[in-house]
mmCIF file of C-alpha atoms in Angstrom:
data_model
loop_
_atom_site.group_PDB
_atom_site.id
_atom_site.type_symbol
_atom_site.label_atom_id
_atom_site.label_comp_id
_atom_site.label_asym_id
_atom_site.label_seq_id
_atom_site.Cartn_x
_atom_site.Cartn_y
_atom_site.Cartn_z
ATOM 1 C CA GLN A 346 -23.439 9.423 -26.716
ATOM 2 C CA LEU A 347 -22.806 9.444 -30.454
ATOM 3 C CA THR A 348 -23.617 5.711 -30.355
ATOM 4 C CA ASP A 349 -26.817 6.445 -28.535
ATOM 5 C CA VAL A 350 -27.834 9.040 -31.152
ATOM 6 C CA ALA A 351 -27.015 6.737 -33.957
ATOM 7 C CA LYS A 352 -29.240 3.933 -32.419
ATOM 8 C CA LEU A 353 -32.021 6.471 -31.926
ATOM 9 C CA GLN A 354 -31.781 7.411 -35.603
ATOM 10 C CA ALA A 355 -31.994 3.853 -36.782
ATOM 11 C CA GLU A 356 -34.951 3.123 -34.420
ATOM 12 C CA PHE A 357 -37.021 6.003 -35.602
ATOM 13 C CA ALA A 358 -35.913 6.450 -39.111
ATOM 14 C CA ASP A 359 -39.512 6.235 -40.186
ATOM 15 C CA VAL A 360 -40.516 9.336 -38.135
ATOM 16 C CA PHE A 361 -38.004 11.676 -39.812
ATOM 17 C CA SER A 362 -38.955 12.731 -43.341
ATOM 18 C CA PRO A 363 -38.708 15.854 -45.456
ATOM 19 C CA LEU A 364 -42.236 15.111 -46.564
ATOM 20 C CA PRO A 365 -45.360 15.578 -44.397
ATOM 21 C CA GLY A 366 -47.143 12.594 -42.889
ATOM 22 C CA ARG A 367 -50.773 12.235 -42.362
ATOM 23 C CA MET A 368 -52.065 12.446 -38.769
ATOM 24 C CA ASN A 369 -54.732 9.955 -37.711
ATOM 25 C CA LEU A 370 -56.097 11.341 -34.497
ATOM 26 C CA ILE A 371 -58.245 14.350 -35.401
ATOM 27 C CA GLN A 372 -59.600 16.375 -38.386
ATOM 28 C CA HIS A 373 -59.894 20.072 -38.768
ATOM 29 C CA HIS A 374 -63.398 21.275 -39.163
ATOM 30 C CA ILE A 375 -64.337 24.748 -40.482
ATOM 31 C CA GLU A 376 -67.435 25.749 -38.759
ATOM 32 C CA THR A 377 -69.627 28.315 -40.525
ATOM 33 C CA GLU A 378 -73.174 29.482 -40.397
ATOM 34 C CA PRO A 379 -75.491 27.408 -42.711
ATOM 35 C CA GLY A 380 -76.048 28.805 -46.151
ATOM 36 C CA VAL A 381 -73.008 31.008 -46.164
ATOM 37 C CA VAL A 382 -70.773 30.826 -49.213
ATOM 38 C CA VAL A 383 -67.542 32.858 -49.665
ATOM 39 C CA LEU A 384 -66.787 33.877 -53.320
ATOM 40 C CA ASN A 385 -63.824 36.121 -54.018
ATOM 41 C CA ARG A 386 -62.314 37.390 -57.377
ATOM 42 C CA SER A 387 -58.786 36.114 -58.059
ATOM 43 C CA TYR A 388 -55.991 38.634 -57.694
ATOM 44 C CA ARG A 389 -54.155 39.704 -60.824
ATOM 45 C CA LEU A 390 -51.102 37.497 -61.462
ATOM 46 C CA ALA A 391 -48.160 38.784 -63.524
ATOM 47 C CA GLU A 392 -47.196 36.569 -66.439
ATOM 48 C CA HIS A 393 -43.637 35.731 -64.979
ATOM 49 C CA LYS A 394 -45.261 34.406 -61.852
ATOM 50 C CA LYS A 395 -47.386 31.738 -63.351
ATOM 51 C CA LYS A 396 -44.604 29.289 -63.645
ATOM 52 C CA VAL A 397 -44.041 29.661 -59.943
ATOM 53 C CA VAL A 398 -47.689 28.958 -59.185
ATOM 54 C CA GLN A 399 -47.690 25.924 -61.566
ATOM 55 C CA THR A 400 -44.586 24.479 -59.790
ATOM 56 C CA GLU A 401 -46.222 24.905 -56.371
ATOM 57 C CA LEU A 402 -49.516 23.344 -57.501
ATOM 58 C CA ASP A 403 -47.700 20.296 -59.016
ATOM 59 C CA ALA A 404 -45.702 19.759 -55.731
ATOM 60 C CA MET A 405 -48.882 19.962 -53.560
ATOM 61 C CA LEU A 406 -50.782 17.689 -55.800
ATOM 62 C CA LYS A 407 -47.970 15.191 -55.718
ATOM 63 C CA MET A 408 -47.864 15.261 -52.023
ATOM 64 C CA GLY A 409 -51.676 14.898 -51.767
ATOM 65 C CA VAL A 410 -52.075 18.226 -49.960
ATOM 66 C CA ILE A 411 -54.617 19.604 -52.541
ATOM 67 C CA GLU A 412 -57.028 18.218 -55.090
ATOM 68 C CA GLU A 413 -59.045 19.503 -57.940
ATOM 69 C CA SER A 414 -62.359 21.126 -56.865
ATOM 70 C CA ASN A 415 -65.937 21.868 -57.995
ATOM 71 C CA SER A 416 -66.742 23.967 -54.787
ATOM 72 C CA ASP A 417 -68.801 27.109 -54.807
ATOM 73 C CA TRP A 418 -66.422 28.750 -52.337
ATOM 74 C CA VAL A 419 -63.509 30.550 -53.861
ATOM 75 C CA SER A 420 -60.513 32.437 -52.185
ATOM 76 C CA PRO A 421 -57.687 34.128 -54.087
ATOM 77 C CA LYS A 422 -54.112 32.919 -53.956
ATOM 78 C CA VAL A 423 -51.159 35.186 -52.842
ATOM 79 C CA LEU A 424 -47.430 34.950 -53.474
ATOM 80 C CA VAL A 425 -45.600 36.161 -50.436
ATOM 81 C CA PRO A 426 -41.831 36.932 -50.818
ATOM 82 C CA LYS A 427 -39.360 35.182 -48.555
ATOM 83 C CA THR A 428 -36.208 36.643 -47.301
ATOM 84 C CA ASP A 429 -34.077 34.375 -49.503
ATOM 85 C CA GLY A 430 -35.808 35.834 -52.651
ATOM 86 C CA SER A 431 -38.148 32.946 -53.283
ATOM 87 C CA VAL A 432 -41.878 33.162 -52.766
ATOM 88 C CA ARG A 433 -44.301 31.405 -50.605
ATOM 89 C CA PHE A 434 -47.611 30.159 -52.067
ATOM 90 C CA CYS A 435 -50.485 31.237 -49.821
ATOM 91 C CA VAL A 436 -54.311 31.644 -49.922
ATOM 92 C CA ASP A 437 -56.090 34.645 -48.740
ATOM 93 C CA TYR A 438 -58.717 33.286 -46.371
ATOM 94 C CA CYS A 439 -59.728 36.684 -44.900
ATOM 95 C CA LYS A 440 -63.329 36.313 -45.807
ATOM 96 C CA VAL A 441 -63.489 32.698 -44.839
ATOM 97 C CA ASN A 442 -62.073 33.561 -41.377
ATOM 98 C CA ALA A 443 -64.779 36.257 -41.060
ATOM 99 C CA VAL A 444 -67.483 33.814 -41.136
ATOM 100 C CA SER A 445 -65.922 30.884 -39.216
ATOM 101 C CA LYS A 446 -65.167 30.455 -35.559
ATOM 102 C CA PHE A 447 -62.748 28.477 -33.552
ATOM 103 C CA GLY A 448 -60.616 28.992 -30.421
ATOM 104 C CA TYR A 449 -58.115 27.414 -28.153
ATOM 105 C CA PRO A 450 -55.772 29.056 -25.680
ATOM 106 C CA MET A 451 -52.217 29.342 -26.949
ATOM 107 C CA PRO A 452 -49.279 28.847 -24.635
ATOM 108 C CA ARG A 453 -46.992 31.656 -23.657
ATOM 109 C CA VAL A 454 -43.403 31.078 -24.639
ATOM 110 C CA ASP A 455 -41.996 32.568 -21.442
ATOM 111 C CA GLU A 456 -44.207 30.049 -19.385
ATOM 112 C CA LEU A 457 -42.825 27.159 -21.539
ATOM 113 C CA LEU A 458 -39.352 28.313 -20.760
ATOM 114 C CA ASP A 459 -40.168 28.452 -17.011
ATOM 115 C CA ARG A 460 -40.803 24.743 -17.292
ATOM 116 C CA LEU A 461 -37.357 23.877 -18.393
ATOM 117 C CA GLY A 462 -35.971 24.869 -14.879
ATOM 118 C CA THR A 463 -32.405 23.758 -14.588
ATOM 119 C CA ALA A 464 -32.422 20.885 -17.196
ATOM 120 C CA ARG A 465 -29.001 20.048 -18.686
ATOM 121 C CA PHE A 466 -29.974 18.273 -21.898
ATOM 122 C CA TYR A 467 -32.130 19.567 -24.660
ATOM 123 C CA SER A 468 -33.371 18.273 -27.967
ATOM 124 C CA THR A 469 -35.807 20.117 -30.390
ATOM 125 C CA LEU A 470 -38.028 18.597 -33.031
ATOM 126 C CA ASP A 471 -39.622 20.577 -35.842
ATOM 127 C CA LEU A 472 -42.563 18.807 -37.604
ATOM 128 C CA THR A 473 -42.465 18.702 -41.334
ATOM 129 C CA LYS A 474 -44.986 21.338 -42.751
ATOM 130 C CA GLY A 475 -46.918 20.781 -39.600
ATOM 131 C CA TYR A 476 -50.349 22.094 -40.714
ATOM 132 C CA TRP A 477 -50.255 19.826 -43.859
ATOM 133 C CA GLN A 478 -50.105 16.785 -41.697
ATOM 134 C CA ILE A 479 -53.669 17.431 -40.269
ATOM 135 C CA PRO A 480 -56.409 16.252 -42.594
ATOM 136 C CA LEU A 481 -59.635 18.386 -43.118
ATOM 137 C CA SER A 482 -63.104 17.059 -42.538
ATOM 138 C CA PRO A 483 -65.007 16.170 -45.792
ATOM 139 C CA VAL A 484 -67.313 19.083 -45.580
ATOM 140 C CA SER A 485 -64.501 21.563 -44.802
ATOM 141 C CA LYS A 486 -62.470 20.760 -47.903
ATOM 142 C CA GLU A 487 -64.732 22.763 -50.220
ATOM 143 C CA LYS A 488 -64.438 25.805 -48.013
ATOM 144 C CA THR A 489 -60.605 26.004 -48.700
ATOM 145 C CA ALA A 490 -61.112 26.137 -52.492
ATOM 146 C CA PHE A 491 -58.729 28.689 -54.260
ATOM 147 C CA THR A 492 -58.423 29.845 -57.852
ATOM 148 C CA THR A 493 -55.423 30.181 -60.014
ATOM 149 C CA PRO A 494 -54.881 30.536 -63.778
ATOM 150 C CA PHE A 495 -54.830 26.737 -63.783
ATOM 151 C CA GLY A 496 -58.166 26.058 -62.354
ATOM 152 C CA LEU A 497 -59.955 25.683 -59.023
ATOM 153 C CA HIS A 498 -58.257 23.448 -56.355
ATOM 154 C CA GLN A 499 -59.131 22.738 -52.621
ATOM 155 C CA PHE A 500 -57.007 21.516 -49.719
ATOM 156 C CA VAL A 501 -57.151 17.943 -48.455
ATOM 157 C CA THR A 502 -55.076 18.942 -45.475
ATOM 158 C CA LEU A 503 -55.066 21.909 -43.119
ATOM 159 C CA PRO A 504 -53.828 25.007 -44.979
ATOM 160 C CA PHE A 505 -51.969 28.015 -43.635
ATOM 161 C CA GLY A 506 -53.956 31.135 -43.104
ATOM 162 C CA LEU A 507 -57.150 29.680 -41.629
ATOM 163 C CA PHE A 508 -58.327 31.326 -38.295
ATOM 164 C CA GLY A 509 -58.546 28.071 -36.393
ATOM 165 C CA ALA A 510 -55.465 26.393 -37.750
ATOM 166 C CA PRO A 511 -53.070 27.303 -34.845
ATOM 167 C CA ALA A 512 -55.747 26.358 -32.303
ATOM 168 C CA THR A 513 -56.289 22.987 -33.904
ATOM 169 C CA PHE A 514 -52.691 22.211 -34.169
ATOM 170 C CA GLN A 515 -51.804 23.387 -30.564
ATOM 171 C CA ARG A 516 -54.700 21.353 -29.343
ATOM 172 C CA LEU A 517 -53.262 18.307 -31.020
ATOM 173 C CA MET A 518 -49.785 18.835 -29.675
ATOM 174 C CA ASP A 519 -51.041 19.358 -26.156
ATOM 175 C CA ARG A 520 -53.021 16.082 -26.524
ATOM 176 C CA ILE A 521 -50.006 14.055 -27.886
ATOM 177 C CA LEU A 522 -47.486 15.493 -25.222
ATOM 178 C CA ARG A 523 -49.939 15.220 -22.216
ATOM 179 C CA PRO A 524 -48.218 11.954 -20.995
ATOM 180 C CA HIS A 525 -44.889 13.595 -21.453
ATOM 181 C CA ALA A 526 -45.635 16.957 -19.747
ATOM 182 C CA THR A 527 -42.854 16.629 -17.265
ATOM 183 C CA TYR A 528 -40.075 16.608 -19.814
ATOM 184 C CA ALA A 529 -41.632 17.905 -23.148
ATOM 185 C CA ALA A 530 -43.426 20.972 -24.423
ATOM 186 C CA ALA A 531 -44.575 22.305 -27.761
ATOM 187 C CA TYR A 532 -45.396 25.568 -29.398
ATOM 188 C CA LEU A 533 -47.231 24.613 -32.551
ATOM 189 C CA ASP A 534 -44.881 22.500 -34.641
ATOM 190 C CA ASP A 535 -41.913 23.036 -32.431
ATOM 191 C CA ILE A 536 -41.164 20.443 -29.652
ATOM 192 C CA ILE A 537 -38.579 20.607 -26.964
ATOM 193 C CA ILE A 538 -37.515 17.620 -24.853
ATOM 194 C CA TYR A 539 -35.412 18.517 -21.668
ATOM 195 C CA SER A 540 -33.831 16.232 -19.035
ATOM 196 C CA ASN A 541 -31.299 16.295 -16.303
ATOM 197 C CA ASP A 542 -29.187 13.351 -17.397
ATOM 198 C CA TRP A 543 -28.130 11.823 -20.641
ATOM 199 C CA GLN A 544 -29.773 8.366 -20.138
ATOM 200 C CA ARG A 545 -33.095 9.800 -19.111
ATOM 201 C CA HIS A 546 -32.925 12.219 -21.950
ATOM 202 C CA MET A 547 -32.646 9.322 -24.444
ATOM 203 C CA GLU A 548 -35.620 7.658 -22.697
ATOM 204 C CA HIS A 549 -37.643 10.875 -23.001
ATOM 205 C CA LEU A 550 -36.759 11.259 -26.652
ATOM 206 C CA ARG A 551 -37.876 7.673 -27.422
ATOM 207 C CA ALA A 552 -41.105 8.163 -25.575
ATOM 208 C CA VAL A 553 -42.018 11.370 -27.539
ATOM 209 C CA LEU A 554 -40.889 9.874 -30.871
ATOM 210 C CA ARG A 555 -43.117 6.775 -30.224
ATOM 211 C CA SER A 556 -46.139 9.131 -29.676
ATOM 212 C CA LEU A 557 -45.404 10.973 -32.942
ATOM 213 C CA ARG A 558 -45.093 7.713 -34.761
ATOM 214 C CA VAL A 559 -48.463 6.447 -33.337
ATOM 215 C CA ALA A 560 -50.090 9.698 -34.309
ATOM 216 C CA GLY A 561 -48.614 9.534 -37.977
ATOM 217 C CA LEU A 562 -46.629 12.726 -37.633
ATOM 218 C CA MET A 563 -43.262 13.294 -39.314
ATOM 219 C CA ALA A 564 -40.314 15.549 -38.077
ATOM 220 C CA ASN A 565 -38.212 17.525 -40.418
ATOM 221 C CA PRO A 566 -34.681 15.857 -40.489
ATOM 222 C CA ASN A 567 -33.061 19.198 -41.481
ATOM 223 C CA LYS A 568 -34.436 21.225 -38.648
ATOM 224 C CA CYS A 569 -34.166 18.720 -35.696
ATOM 225 C CA VAL A 570 -31.448 19.281 -33.180
ATOM 226 C CA ILE A 571 -30.549 16.212 -31.081
ATOM 227 C CA GLY A 572 -27.623 16.383 -28.783
ATOM 228 C CA ARG A 573 -26.261 17.481 -25.375
ATOM 229 C CA VAL A 574 -26.821 21.027 -24.365
ATOM 230 C CA GLU A 575 -25.734 22.113 -20.994
ATOM 231 C CA VAL A 576 -26.442 25.392 -19.384
ATOM 232 C CA SER A 577 -23.708 26.680 -17.150
ATOM 233 C CA SER A 578 -23.231 30.049 -15.474
ATOM 234 C CA SER A 579 -19.882 31.828 -15.177
ATOM 235 C CA SER A 580 -19.685 33.896 -11.947
ATOM 236 C CA SER A 581 -16.749 35.929 -13.266
ATOM 237 C CA SER A 582 -18.311 37.312 -16.332
ATOM 238 C CA ASP A 583 -21.986 36.781 -15.645
ATOM 239 C CA VAL A 584 -22.342 34.987 -18.945
ATOM 240 C CA VAL A 585 -24.932 32.229 -19.610
ATOM 241 C CA GLU A 586 -23.581 29.756 -22.174
ATOM 242 C CA LEU A 587 -24.982 26.834 -24.080
ATOM 243 C CA ASN A 588 -22.168 24.230 -24.415
ATOM 244 C CA SER A 589 -23.488 21.819 -26.982
ATOM 245 C CA GLN A 590 -21.567 18.684 -28.207
ATOM 246 C CA GLN A 591 -20.709 18.738 -31.831
ATOM 247 C CA LEU A 592 -22.215 15.735 -33.481
ATOM 248 C CA GLN A 593 -20.250 16.056 -36.644
ATOM 249 C CA GLU A 594 -19.935 12.297 -37.108
ATOM 250 C CA SER A 595 -23.658 11.691 -36.546
ATOM 251 C CA PRO A 596 -25.979 11.228 -39.481
ATOM 252 C CA PRO A 597 -27.337 14.222 -41.414
ATOM 253 C CA VAL A 598 -30.782 13.781 -39.877
ATOM 254 C CA TYR A 599 -29.503 15.450 -36.722
ATOM 255 C CA SER A 600 -27.611 18.346 -38.199
ATOM 256 C CA SER A 601 -27.951 21.578 -36.219
ATOM 257 C CA SER A 602 -30.411 24.107 -37.566
ATOM 258 C CA GLU A 603 -29.381 27.618 -38.274
ATOM 259 C CA ASN A 604 -31.401 28.818 -35.341
ATOM 260 C CA ASP A 605 -29.467 26.726 -32.840
ATOM 261 C CA CYS A 606 -27.700 28.861 -30.237
ATOM 262 C CA SER A 607 -24.037 28.565 -29.108
ATOM 263 C CA SER A 608 -23.881 31.257 -26.497
ATOM 264 C CA VAL A 609 -26.039 33.811 -24.929
ATOM 265 C CA THR A 610 -24.873 36.697 -22.883
ATOM 266 C CA HIS A 611 -26.834 39.089 -20.640
ATOM 267 C CA ASP A 612 -24.245 41.796 -21.367
ATOM 268 C CA SER A 613 -20.633 42.233 -22.498
ATOM 269 C CA PRO A 614 -18.162 40.348 -20.131
ATOM 270 C CA GLU A 615 -15.972 43.429 -20.098
ATOM 271 C CA ARG A 616 -18.533 45.518 -18.431
ATOM 272 C CA ASN A 617 -18.719 45.975 -14.602
ATOM 273 C CA HIS A 618 -21.695 44.073 -13.192
ATOM 274 C CA SER A 619 -20.962 44.833 -9.567
ATOM 275 C CA TRP A 620 -24.107 46.940 -9.447
ATOM 276 C CA MET A 621 -26.088 43.754 -9.932
ATOM 277 C CA LYS A 622 -24.661 42.295 -6.720
ATOM 278 C CA GLN A 623 -25.384 45.284 -4.530
ATOM 279 C CA GLU A 624 -27.717 44.873 -1.604
ATOM 280 C CA PRO A 625 -31.329 45.533 -2.599
ATOM 281 C CA LYS A 626 -33.031 48.658 -1.521
ATOM 282 C CA ASN A 627 -36.262 48.725 0.598
ATOM 283 C CA GLU A 628 -38.440 49.384 -2.351
ATOM 284 C CA ILE A 629 -41.542 47.631 -3.583
ATOM 285 C CA ILE A 630 -41.272 46.633 -7.205
ATOM 286 C CA GLU A 631 -44.386 45.621 -9.156
ATOM 287 C CA TRP A 632 -43.549 42.851 -11.651
ATOM 288 C CA GLU A 633 -46.950 41.720 -12.809
ATOM 289 C CA ASN A 634 -47.319 44.101 -15.660
ATOM 290 C CA ILE A 635 -43.849 44.056 -17.161
ATOM 291 C CA ASN A 636 -45.158 42.656 -20.475
ATOM 292 C CA SER A 637 -48.426 44.465 -20.572
ATOM 293 C CA ASP A 638 -47.441 46.720 -23.432
ATOM 294 C CA VAL A 639 -46.635 43.903 -25.795
ATOM 295 C CA PRO A 640 -49.063 43.822 -28.894
ATOM 296 C CA ALA A 641 -51.405 40.848 -29.003
ATOM 297 C CA GLU A 642 -50.279 40.135 -32.517
ATOM 298 C CA ALA A 643 -46.743 39.437 -31.139
ATOM 299 C CA GLU A 644 -48.121 37.205 -28.480
ATOM 300 C CA GLN A 645 -49.837 34.809 -30.916
ATOM 301 C CA ASP A 646 -47.523 34.832 -33.778
ATOM 302 C CA SER A 647 -47.065 31.220 -34.788
ATOM 303 C CA THR A 648 -44.031 31.548 -37.117
ATOM 304 C CA SER A 649 -41.710 33.646 -34.894
ATOM 305 C CA ASN A 650 -42.277 32.337 -31.309
ATOM 306 C CA THR A 651 -40.383 29.123 -31.905
ATOM 307 C CA ILE A 652 -38.942 27.404 -28.839
ATOM 308 C CA SER A 653 -35.714 26.168 -30.558
ATOM 309 C CA SER A 654 -34.628 29.779 -31.367
ATOM 310 C CA THR A 655 -35.101 31.051 -27.762
ATOM 311 C CA SER A 656 -32.224 31.214 -25.230
ATOM 312 C CA PHE A 657 -32.418 28.710 -22.369
ATOM 313 C CA THR A 658 -31.598 30.310 -18.935
ATOM 314 C CA GLU A 659 -31.518 29.004 -15.351
ATOM 315 C CA HIS A 660 -34.810 30.315 -14.111
ATOM 316 C CA GLN A 661 -34.826 28.770 -10.665
ATOM 317 C CA SER A 662 -31.718 30.644 -9.438
ATOM 318 C CA MET A 663 -32.299 34.054 -11.144
ATOM 319 C CA THR A 664 -32.107 37.285 -9.283
ATOM 320 C CA PRO A 665 -34.744 39.909 -9.734
ATOM 321 C CA MET A 666 -32.558 41.890 -11.969
ATOM 322 C CA GLU A 667 -31.861 38.907 -14.072
ATOM 323 C CA VAL A 668 -35.634 38.275 -14.276
ATOM 324 C CA LEU A 669 -36.041 41.859 -15.426
ATOM 325 C CA LEU A 670 -33.397 41.499 -18.172
ATOM 326 C CA THR A 671 -34.855 38.189 -19.286
ATOM 327 C CA ASN A 672 -38.418 39.597 -19.498
ATOM 328 C CA GLU A 673 -37.219 42.724 -21.464
ATOM 329 C CA MET A 674 -35.328 40.329 -23.828
ATOM 330 C CA LEU A 675 -38.649 38.498 -24.344
ATOM 331 C CA THR A 676 -40.512 41.732 -24.983
ATOM 332 C CA ILE A 677 -37.884 42.895 -27.493
ATOM 333 C CA THR A 678 -38.038 39.438 -29.316
ATOM 334 C CA LYS A 679 -41.846 39.644 -29.547
ATOM 335 C CA LEU A 680 -41.794 43.139 -30.891
ATOM 336 C CA LYS A 681 -39.131 42.104 -33.357
ATOM 337 C CA CYS A 682 -41.533 39.298 -34.574
ATOM 338 C CA LEU A 683 -44.270 41.883 -34.941
ATOM 339 C CA LEU A 684 -42.105 44.171 -37.008
ATOM 340 C CA GLU A 685 -41.058 41.251 -39.155
ATOM 341 C CA ASN A 686 -44.630 40.325 -39.825
ATOM 342 C CA LYS A 687 -45.395 43.940 -40.719
ATOM 343 C CA GLN A 688 -42.409 43.974 -43.070
ATOM 344 C CA GLU A 689 -43.619 40.862 -44.740
ATOM 345 C CA LYS A 690 -46.965 42.489 -45.400
ATOM 346 C CA ILE A 691 -45.048 45.497 -46.785
ATOM 347 C CA ASP A 692 -43.095 43.339 -49.066
ATOM 348 C CA THR A 693 -46.244 41.757 -50.281
ATOM 349 C CA LEU A 694 -47.768 45.154 -51.152
ATOM 350 C CA GLU A 695 -44.588 46.198 -52.827
ATOM 351 C CA GLN A 696 -44.626 43.102 -54.948
ATOM 352 C CA GLN A 697 -48.291 43.729 -55.971
ATOM 353 C CA VAL A 698 -47.357 47.310 -56.906
ATOM 354 C CA GLN A 699 -44.548 45.933 -59.048
ATOM 355 C CA ASP A 700 -46.909 43.432 -60.628
ATOM 356 C CA LEU A 701 -49.436 46.354 -61.344
ATOM 357 C CA GLN A 702 -46.663 48.350 -62.900
ATOM 358 C CA GLU A 703 -45.665 45.473 -65.109
ATOM 359 C CA ASP A 704 -49.346 44.879 -66.122
ATOM 360 C CA ARG A 705 -49.473 48.705 -66.874
ATOM 361 C CA LYS A 706 -46.496 48.506 -69.168
ATOM 362 C CA PHE A 707 -48.064 45.425 -70.884
ATOM 363 C CA LEU A 708 -51.411 47.200 -71.301
ATOM 364 C CA ARG A 709 -49.721 50.286 -72.630
ATOM 365 C CA THR A 710 -47.908 48.304 -75.253
ATOM 366 C CA GLN A 711 -51.109 46.526 -76.304
ATOM 367 C CA ILE A 712 -52.979 49.860 -76.515
ATOM 368 C CA GLU A 713 -50.248 51.352 -78.764
ATOM 369 C CA LYS A 714 -50.503 48.260 -81.077
ATOM 370 C CA LEU A 715 -54.156 48.495 -81.142
ATOM 371 C CA THR A 716 -54.013 52.195 -81.921
ATOM 372 C CA ASN A 717 -51.625 51.646 -84.747
ATOM 373 C CA VAL A 718 -53.862 48.865 -86.242
ATOM 374 C CA LEU A 719 -57.040 51.132 -85.907
ATOM 375 C CA SER A 720 -55.114 54.008 -87.510
ATOM 376 C CA ALA A 721 -54.007 51.990 -90.415
ATOM 377 C CA ARG A 722 -57.641 50.654 -90.935
ATOM 378 C CA PHE A 723 -58.920 54.196 -90.708
ATOM 379 C CA CYS A 724 -56.507 55.500 -93.315
ATOM 380 C CA GLU A 725 -57.279 52.559 -95.627
ATOM 381 C CA GLY A 726 -60.995 53.247 -95.286
ATOM 382 C CA VAL A 727 -60.483 56.941 -96.038
ATOM 383 C CA GLU A 728 -58.470 56.032 -99.138
ATOM 384 C CA LYS A 729 -61.078 53.650 -100.368
ATOM 385 C CA SER A 730 -63.787 56.149 -99.820
ATOM 386 C CA GLN A 731 -61.855 58.708 -101.780
ATOM 387 C CA GLU A 732 -61.318 56.341 -104.571
ATOM 388 C CA LYS A 733 -65.152 55.768 -104.739
ATOM 389 C CA LEU A 734 -65.742 59.478 -104.899
ATOM 390 C CA ASN A 735 -63.345 59.921 -107.674
ATOM 391 C CA ASP A 736 -65.028 57.082 -109.638
#
């Protein structure tokens, strides 16, 4: 199997890259009403953040993601703090989204998991900066223009934050994977390939990678997980485990991501699960609305509903109680995603407050300096006037 993975790497080395590719099947178009122009003032940027913005701009210009602009459209930039202490360069397209329209049905993660069935082998592919691999239509580029202290720029490829971005990307992935629908699925830039035996799994991987190559898409070598993952159930402890082969000798392109799971348990093995094996009572249980209280934001969050970070379970042989537990776990996961998004917004507001406080200190210092200068000049003027009176 290690030999098979090495051959796969050599065969598709051109598909794995830390830099985004350029997709050649579609272009994203921002549809707005004729004559509408969005013009926003730039948000205040603290002096110590300008270097971060300059670095991000240089990197995006080098990758061909953005270009200089003469557009009448202007949106403000935003620096969003990451959990590792760094910041993510974003653009606030709220007003652009308010005048644009685009839609496409997003898949449900739990329904995607249902498609896995009892497959024994899994691989996940994460596309490199997925949105940036989709080009914009010529008339749409000017609508993505944003301002920084270093001038006006516009995106050449699909930026994050646009209302229609997830829909365009999901439509693209559904189109690419349509011939592979029996063994592959995607949620935005996360692709999963699943099979019942190893040789067929290698065939499925090659088929999907060929489609990515034809489309001009690149997969992130640091986030792809290729290997054998077998789902087995232990009747003694009611534990569902993911037994994955350690491909330590395989090339770095297939290193496991930090989201890769090694084991998943419904409950602690030490607990008594005999109640789950009792004869069912003659009661009618309604299952349809079990997730009806999940907020819509959690349903459609594109950054948190990743397939590769979700536990794989044997759906075809699950008892009603196991279905209940699995659905509750999915609900908790979605709520957690929603809370993380809210926390990210709070972190952004806190950062803006901190920047305002620093700006306040800076202005206070400048006011004190100006006051001292004016006081000195006033005293100097009084002395000169007194001298003239004495003369």
